[in-house]
Amino acid sequence: METAALRKLRGRLSAVSPSEVRRLFVKAGKMWLIPRILSNHDHHKPERPRPRAAANDRLPRFVIPVLLILITAALAPAQTAKYPQTIVFMSDFGVVDDSVAICRGVMYSIMPEVRIVDLTHQVTPFSILDGARFLYGATPYYPAGTVFVVVIDPTVGSTRKAIVAKSKRGQYFVLPDNGLLTLVEQRDGIEGVHEITNTDWMIGTRLSSTFHGRDIFSPVGAHVARGDDWTKVGPEMPVASLVHLELKAARLDDRGVTAEVIATDGPFGNLVTNLDAEDFLTLGYQRGQEVPVKVGSKEMKIKFVRTFSDVVLKHPLLYIDSRGHLGLAVNQGSFSAAYGVTPPVELFIPRAQK
């Protein structure tokens, strides 16, 4: 249907002369279109100034629809740009079977043009804490409107709730209510939460009790990304009712800091801690110094450096990792394997001697 704006545009185009069309298309870099559009019109006559286009110098009638089509096509991306087009997908499914591909297929079947980014599918199985860490680390690098579909769901099929949440940064999270949002909520805040109960947003007449990633989270994520009203997914929940992980915070006192090794850094075996760089630096250590460290029952001295190659090959080091926390690593080796450390384990570092 032709809108009032297009009717107005059609009227204005009917008074445009071929010389003006040439100038506009050259300016827009579409010079190759000129001969096709003006091929049936005599545009070889010498141009001379005139107050308005004469009747025989106006565009042929067939040209106006062509211009309208081109302009409408150019405007189409702008009209759909308001919808979130990206889904970031994370799970603990691994990649040895078809689970991830099936979930992606469900999303594409609802929104074929969606862009799906795989955050990771190698989350430690059943580790809600790892999922929460990765979500916390990745979300700042995606814009408002991004939809995060997260399936780390060790209690799938139980009474735990499936939810859609919107953060105060304008991002959407489609996931089980099991603590995965804990860190994101602490930093960004949560604007609203709805429980997923609307079966029209799910797939299949009989939902699997063990594959909600396919039947619930994937289709709901695609509906939200498509721009459907996310509040229609089900009843609103109080933000305060969200399940939260019980996380230990690093503790500073006169003796030093007591923290925790909470994970290893992917395949490299570096130790990830909950000790912020700022808290560590208050202990008084400078780069290049040997730092006494107690990891579990193991006591050692490790040099605090800027990066891995600042120590000899296969030697340990302390460093500030890319997330702003203290890390323990071995240059081109695995700290976890070399020293037999399996998270979670306590970490203690005394204050520097004056």
Short mmCIF file of C-alpha atoms in Angstrom, two decimals, residues 1-348:
data_model
loop_
_atom_site.label_atom_id
_atom_site.label_comp_id
_atom_site.label_asym_id
_atom_site.label_seq_id
_atom_site.Cartn_x
_atom_site.Cartn_y
_atom_site.Cartn_z
CA MET A 1 0.00 0.00 0.00
CA GLU A 2 1.34 3.44 -0.94
CA THR A 3 1.69 5.66 2.12
CA ALA A 4 1.01 9.40 2.22
CA ALA A 5 4.77 10.02 2.35
CA LEU A 6 5.32 7.97 -0.81
CA ARG A 7 2.45 9.74 -2.60
CA LYS A 8 4.06 13.06 -1.72
CA LEU A 9 7.42 11.77 -2.93
CA ARG A 10 5.86 10.55 -6.20
CA GLY A 11 4.46 14.04 -6.81
CA ARG A 12 7.82 15.66 -6.21
CA LEU A 13 9.65 13.20 -8.46
CA SER A 14 7.27 13.87 -11.35
CA ALA A 15 8.63 17.43 -11.57
CA VAL A 16 12.32 16.44 -11.51
CA SER A 17 14.20 16.93 -14.78
CA PRO A 18 16.57 14.33 -16.26
CA SER A 19 19.51 16.66 -15.73
CA GLU A 20 18.71 16.79 -12.03
CA VAL A 21 18.43 12.98 -11.94
CA ARG A 22 21.87 12.68 -13.55
CA ARG A 23 23.38 15.03 -11.03
CA LEU A 24 21.81 13.23 -8.07
CA PHE A 25 22.79 9.76 -9.26
CA VAL A 26 26.38 10.84 -9.98
CA LYS A 27 26.57 12.31 -6.50
CA ALA A 28 25.22 9.07 -5.02
CA GLY A 29 27.68 6.92 -6.96
CA LYS A 30 24.92 5.29 -9.05
CA MET A 31 26.02 6.64 -12.45
CA TRP A 32 25.54 3.23 -14.05
CA LEU A 33 21.76 3.57 -13.57
CA ILE A 34 21.44 6.75 -15.66
CA PRO A 35 21.36 5.21 -19.15
CA ARG A 36 18.86 2.57 -18.05
CA ILE A 37 16.48 5.04 -16.45
CA LEU A 38 16.72 7.70 -19.15
CA SER A 39 17.15 5.45 -22.19
CA ASN A 40 13.68 6.24 -23.57
CA HIS A 41 13.95 9.95 -22.97
CA ASP A 42 15.68 12.51 -25.11
CA HIS A 43 18.36 13.78 -22.73
CA HIS A 44 20.82 14.82 -25.46
CA LYS A 45 19.30 18.25 -25.90
CA PRO A 46 21.52 21.08 -24.69
CA GLU A 47 20.57 22.22 -21.22
CA ARG A 48 19.63 25.85 -20.66
CA PRO A 49 18.48 27.60 -17.51
CA ARG A 50 14.77 27.64 -16.96
CA PRO A 51 12.68 28.50 -13.90
CA ARG A 52 10.97 25.11 -13.85
CA ALA A 53 11.11 21.92 -15.86
CA ALA A 54 9.18 22.05 -19.10
CA ALA A 55 6.63 19.34 -19.78
CA ASN A 56 8.81 17.65 -22.43
CA ASP A 57 11.80 17.63 -20.03
CA ARG A 58 10.05 15.88 -17.18
CA LEU A 59 10.77 12.26 -16.34
CA PRO A 60 8.83 9.59 -18.25
CA ARG A 61 6.05 8.10 -16.16
CA PHE A 62 7.70 4.67 -15.99
CA VAL A 63 10.78 6.18 -14.32
CA ILE A 64 8.95 7.37 -11.21
CA PRO A 65 7.97 3.86 -9.99
CA VAL A 66 11.56 2.74 -10.55
CA LEU A 67 12.86 5.57 -8.39
CA LEU A 68 10.26 4.82 -5.72
CA ILE A 69 11.32 1.17 -5.64
CA LEU A 70 14.99 2.14 -5.28
CA ILE A 71 14.28 4.63 -2.51
CA THR A 72 11.98 2.19 -0.66
CA ALA A 73 14.64 -0.55 -0.86
CA ALA A 74 17.23 1.84 0.51
CA LEU A 75 14.98 2.72 3.41
CA ALA A 76 14.13 -0.90 4.29
CA PRO A 77 17.25 -1.60 6.41
CA ALA A 78 16.64 1.57 8.41
CA GLN A 79 13.07 0.48 9.10
CA THR A 80 14.17 -2.86 10.54
CA ALA A 81 17.29 -1.62 12.34
CA LYS A 82 15.33 -0.98 15.54
CA TYR A 83 14.94 -4.72 16.12
CA PRO A 84 17.69 -6.67 17.88
CA GLN A 85 19.26 -8.77 15.15
CA THR A 86 21.94 -10.62 17.15
CA ILE A 87 21.57 -13.66 19.41
CA VAL A 88 24.58 -14.64 21.52
CA PHE A 89 24.29 -18.36 22.33
CA MET A 90 26.10 -20.12 25.19
CA SER A 91 25.71 -23.62 26.62
CA ASP A 92 27.52 -26.53 28.21
CA PHE A 93 26.40 -28.86 25.40
CA GLY A 94 29.84 -29.29 23.85
CA VAL A 95 30.15 -29.79 20.10
CA VAL A 96 30.38 -33.58 19.73
CA ASP A 97 26.70 -34.06 18.95
CA ASP A 98 23.85 -32.21 17.25
CA SER A 99 22.45 -30.27 20.23
CA VAL A 100 23.91 -26.88 19.30
CA ALA A 101 22.97 -27.25 15.62
CA ILE A 102 19.39 -28.17 16.53
CA CYS A 103 19.01 -25.09 18.75
CA ARG A 104 20.44 -22.87 16.03
CA GLY A 105 18.01 -24.42 13.54
CA VAL A 106 15.07 -23.58 15.79
CA MET A 107 16.21 -19.95 15.96
CA TYR A 108 16.71 -19.70 12.20
CA SER A 109 13.29 -21.24 11.51
CA ILE A 110 11.67 -18.37 13.44
CA MET A 111 14.00 -15.59 12.26
CA PRO A 112 15.99 -16.69 9.18
CA GLU A 113 17.95 -13.42 8.96
CA VAL A 114 19.17 -13.46 12.58
CA ARG A 115 22.91 -13.44 13.31
CA ILE A 116 23.87 -16.05 15.90
CA VAL A 117 27.17 -15.64 17.75
CA ASP A 118 28.41 -18.67 19.68
CA LEU A 119 29.91 -17.36 22.91
CA THR A 120 31.03 -20.85 23.88
CA HIS A 121 29.54 -24.32 24.17
CA GLN A 122 32.46 -25.61 26.24
CA VAL A 123 31.30 -24.31 29.61
CA THR A 124 32.32 -26.77 32.31
CA PRO A 125 29.30 -29.12 32.46
CA PHE A 126 26.76 -28.03 35.09
CA SER A 127 28.93 -25.03 36.16
CA ILE A 128 26.54 -22.15 36.67
CA LEU A 129 29.44 -20.09 38.04
CA ASP A 130 31.44 -20.48 34.81
CA GLY A 131 28.38 -19.51 32.77
CA ALA A 132 27.83 -16.45 34.96
CA ARG A 133 31.51 -15.46 34.57
CA PHE A 134 31.47 -15.74 30.79
CA LEU A 135 28.21 -13.81 30.56
CA TYR A 136 29.65 -11.09 32.79
CA GLY A 137 32.80 -10.90 30.68
CA ALA A 138 31.10 -10.80 27.26
CA THR A 139 28.05 -8.57 27.72
CA PRO A 140 29.90 -5.20 27.84
CA TYR A 141 31.10 -5.76 24.27
CA TYR A 142 27.61 -6.13 22.77
CA PRO A 143 25.10 -3.32 22.14
CA ALA A 144 21.70 -2.72 23.63
CA GLY A 145 19.10 -4.99 22.04
CA THR A 146 21.38 -8.05 21.93
CA VAL A 147 19.65 -11.25 23.03
CA PHE A 148 21.67 -13.74 25.11
CA VAL A 149 20.37 -17.32 25.07
CA VAL A 150 22.10 -19.31 27.81
CA VAL A 151 21.57 -22.99 28.54
CA ILE A 152 23.56 -24.20 31.54
CA ASP A 153 20.73 -26.00 33.23
CA PRO A 154 21.68 -28.83 35.60
CA THR A 155 18.13 -28.97 37.04
CA VAL A 156 16.30 -28.98 33.69
CA GLY A 157 12.76 -30.31 33.97
CA SER A 158 12.48 -29.46 37.67
CA THR A 159 10.53 -26.64 39.31
CA ARG A 160 13.21 -24.07 38.40
CA LYS A 161 11.77 -21.28 36.26
CA ALA A 162 12.62 -20.39 32.66
CA ILE A 163 12.80 -16.61 32.29
CA VAL A 164 13.41 -13.62 30.05
CA ALA A 165 15.15 -10.70 31.76
CA LYS A 166 16.02 -7.23 30.47
CA SER A 167 19.03 -5.44 31.91
CA LYS A 168 19.24 -1.71 32.49
CA ARG A 169 21.71 -1.64 29.57
CA GLY A 170 18.87 -2.78 27.30
CA GLN A 171 20.09 -6.34 26.73
CA TYR A 172 17.85 -9.42 26.93
CA PHE A 173 18.62 -12.74 28.65
CA VAL A 174 16.73 -15.95 27.92
CA LEU A 175 17.83 -18.59 30.42
CA PRO A 176 16.98 -20.69 33.46
CA ASP A 177 16.59 -18.83 36.74
CA ASN A 178 19.46 -20.56 38.54
CA GLY A 179 21.99 -17.80 39.28
CA LEU A 180 23.40 -17.26 35.78
CA LEU A 181 22.45 -13.57 35.98
CA THR A 182 24.11 -12.93 39.35
CA LEU A 183 27.20 -11.06 38.14
CA VAL A 184 25.44 -9.19 35.33
CA GLU A 185 22.77 -8.01 37.77
CA GLN A 186 25.40 -6.80 40.24
CA ARG A 187 27.10 -4.66 37.61
CA ASP A 188 24.34 -3.61 35.16
CA GLY A 189 21.10 -3.98 37.10
CA ILE A 190 17.95 -5.75 35.90
CA GLU A 191 15.01 -3.69 34.62
CA GLY A 192 12.41 -6.45 34.47
CA VAL A 193 11.84 -10.22 34.48
CA HIS A 194 9.07 -12.41 33.02
CA GLU A 195 8.62 -16.13 33.50
CA ILE A 196 8.28 -18.13 30.27
CA THR A 197 4.84 -19.76 30.28
CA ASN A 198 3.35 -18.79 26.89
CA THR A 199 3.26 -22.04 24.89
CA ASP A 200 2.82 -20.10 21.63
CA TRP A 201 6.46 -19.06 22.02
CA MET A 202 7.64 -22.65 22.47
CA ILE A 203 7.84 -25.49 19.94
CA GLY A 204 6.13 -28.86 19.95
CA THR A 205 2.90 -29.95 21.57
CA ARG A 206 4.81 -32.11 24.06
CA LEU A 207 7.83 -30.43 25.61
CA SER A 208 10.83 -32.55 26.43
CA SER A 209 11.67 -32.65 30.12
CA THR A 210 15.41 -32.70 29.32
CA PHE A 211 15.92 -30.45 26.26
CA HIS A 212 14.53 -27.03 27.13
CA GLY A 213 17.34 -25.51 25.10
CA ARG A 214 15.52 -26.67 21.97
CA ASP A 215 11.90 -26.42 23.09
CA ILE A 216 11.88 -23.24 25.19
CA PHE A 217 15.03 -21.11 25.26
CA SER A 218 15.88 -21.17 21.53
CA PRO A 219 12.39 -20.30 20.20
CA VAL A 220 11.84 -17.65 22.86
CA GLY A 221 15.23 -16.08 22.10
CA ALA A 222 14.35 -15.90 18.40
CA HIS A 223 10.97 -14.28 19.13
CA VAL A 224 12.63 -11.63 21.29
CA ALA A 225 15.31 -11.01 18.63
CA ARG A 226 12.60 -10.67 15.98
CA GLY A 227 11.11 -7.80 17.94
CA ASP A 228 8.08 -9.55 19.41
CA ASP A 229 6.87 -8.04 22.68
CA TRP A 230 8.99 -9.87 25.23
CA THR A 231 6.54 -9.16 28.05
CA LYS A 232 4.02 -11.47 26.34
CA VAL A 233 6.19 -14.47 27.17
CA GLY A 234 4.51 -14.88 30.54
CA PRO A 235 3.79 -13.24 33.90
CA GLU A 236 6.09 -10.63 35.39
CA MET A 237 8.31 -11.64 38.29
CA PRO A 238 9.84 -9.44 41.00
CA VAL A 239 13.50 -8.79 40.21
CA ALA A 240 14.25 -9.46 43.87
CA SER A 241 13.01 -13.04 43.46
CA LEU A 242 15.83 -14.02 41.06
CA VAL A 243 18.04 -16.87 42.21
CA HIS A 244 21.54 -15.67 43.14
CA LEU A 245 24.83 -17.51 43.46
CA GLU A 246 26.46 -17.36 46.87
CA LEU A 247 29.82 -15.88 45.94
CA LYS A 248 32.69 -15.38 48.35
CA ALA A 249 34.32 -11.98 48.21
CA ALA A 250 38.04 -11.44 48.77
CA ARG A 251 38.76 -10.30 52.36
CA LEU A 252 41.45 -7.74 53.18
CA ASP A 253 42.81 -7.38 56.72
CA ASP A 254 46.02 -6.35 58.49
CA ARG A 255 47.71 -9.63 57.58
CA GLY A 256 46.94 -9.60 53.87
CA VAL A 257 44.18 -10.86 51.57
CA THR A 258 42.25 -14.10 51.58
CA ALA A 259 40.69 -14.86 48.20
CA GLU A 260 39.67 -17.87 46.12
CA VAL A 261 40.78 -19.60 42.94
CA ILE A 262 37.42 -19.95 41.20
CA ALA A 263 38.31 -21.46 37.81
CA THR A 264 40.99 -22.24 35.24
CA ASP A 265 41.42 -20.16 32.09
CA GLY A 266 40.31 -22.46 29.27
CA PRO A 267 42.88 -24.92 27.91
CA PHE A 268 45.89 -23.03 29.26
CA GLY A 269 45.53 -23.98 32.90
CA ASN A 270 45.95 -20.45 34.28
CA LEU A 271 44.23 -19.90 37.63
CA VAL A 272 41.37 -17.39 37.72
CA THR A 273 40.77 -15.70 41.08
CA ASN A 274 38.14 -13.45 42.62
CA LEU A 275 40.85 -10.96 43.70
CA ASP A 276 40.51 -7.59 41.95
CA ALA A 277 43.71 -5.94 40.76
CA GLU A 278 43.01 -2.88 42.93
CA ASP A 279 42.76 -4.98 46.09
CA PHE A 280 45.92 -6.89 45.25
CA LEU A 281 47.89 -3.69 44.62
CA THR A 282 46.96 -2.34 48.06
CA LEU A 283 49.20 -5.08 49.49
CA GLY A 284 52.20 -3.03 48.35
CA TYR A 285 53.84 -5.26 45.73
CA GLN A 286 55.49 -3.85 42.61
CA ARG A 287 56.09 -5.57 39.30
CA GLY A 288 59.32 -7.53 39.33
CA GLN A 289 59.01 -8.49 43.02
CA GLU A 290 58.74 -12.03 44.38
CA VAL A 291 55.37 -12.44 46.10
CA PRO A 292 54.78 -15.09 48.79
CA VAL A 293 51.62 -16.99 47.89
CA LYS A 294 49.71 -19.81 49.57
CA VAL A 295 47.39 -21.78 47.24
CA GLY A 296 45.50 -24.33 49.29
CA SER A 297 48.23 -26.03 51.31
CA LYS A 298 51.03 -25.15 48.86
CA GLU A 299 53.33 -22.23 49.70
CA MET A 300 55.59 -20.65 47.07
CA LYS A 301 57.14 -17.40 45.92
CA ILE A 302 56.03 -16.15 42.50
CA LYS A 303 57.24 -13.12 40.56
CA PHE A 304 54.64 -10.43 39.84
CA VAL A 305 55.05 -9.36 36.19
CA ARG A 306 53.22 -7.67 33.33
CA THR A 307 52.93 -10.61 30.92
CA PHE A 308 53.89 -14.26 30.45
CA SER A 309 57.17 -13.75 28.61
CA ASP A 310 58.53 -11.63 31.46
CA VAL A 311 59.63 -14.88 33.16
CA VAL A 312 61.72 -17.80 31.95
CA LEU A 313 59.96 -20.53 29.98
CA LYS A 314 57.99 -22.94 32.22
CA HIS A 315 58.35 -20.65 35.27
CA PRO A 316 55.32 -19.42 37.27
CA LEU A 317 54.11 -15.83 37.40
CA LEU A 318 51.50 -13.55 38.93
CA TYR A 319 49.80 -11.10 36.56
CA ILE A 320 46.67 -8.99 36.13
CA ASP A 321 44.46 -10.81 33.65
CA SER A 322 42.35 -9.27 30.88
CA ARG A 323 39.31 -9.13 33.19
CA GLY A 324 41.11 -7.09 35.85
CA HIS A 325 41.75 -9.91 38.35
CA LEU A 326 44.92 -11.46 39.73
CA GLY A 327 45.91 -14.56 37.78
CA LEU A 328 48.48 -17.32 38.32
CA ALA A 329 50.12 -18.85 35.26
CA VAL A 330 53.14 -20.70 33.92
CA ASN A 331 54.90 -19.27 30.86
CA GLN A 332 53.83 -21.65 28.07
CA GLY A 333 52.59 -24.19 30.56
CA SER A 334 49.67 -25.05 32.84
CA PHE A 335 49.78 -23.80 36.42
CA SER A 336 46.89 -26.08 37.31
CA ALA A 337 48.71 -29.18 36.03
CA ALA A 338 52.18 -28.18 37.22
CA TYR A 339 51.11 -27.56 40.82
CA GLY A 340 48.09 -29.87 41.06
CA VAL A 341 45.54 -27.13 41.73
CA THR A 342 41.87 -27.84 41.06
CA PRO A 343 39.38 -25.00 41.79
CA PRO A 344 37.81 -23.98 44.04
CA VAL A 345 40.67 -23.51 46.47
CA GLU A 346 41.66 -20.78 48.94
CA LEU A 347 44.38 -18.26 48.12
CA PHE A 348 46.28 -16.18 50.70
#
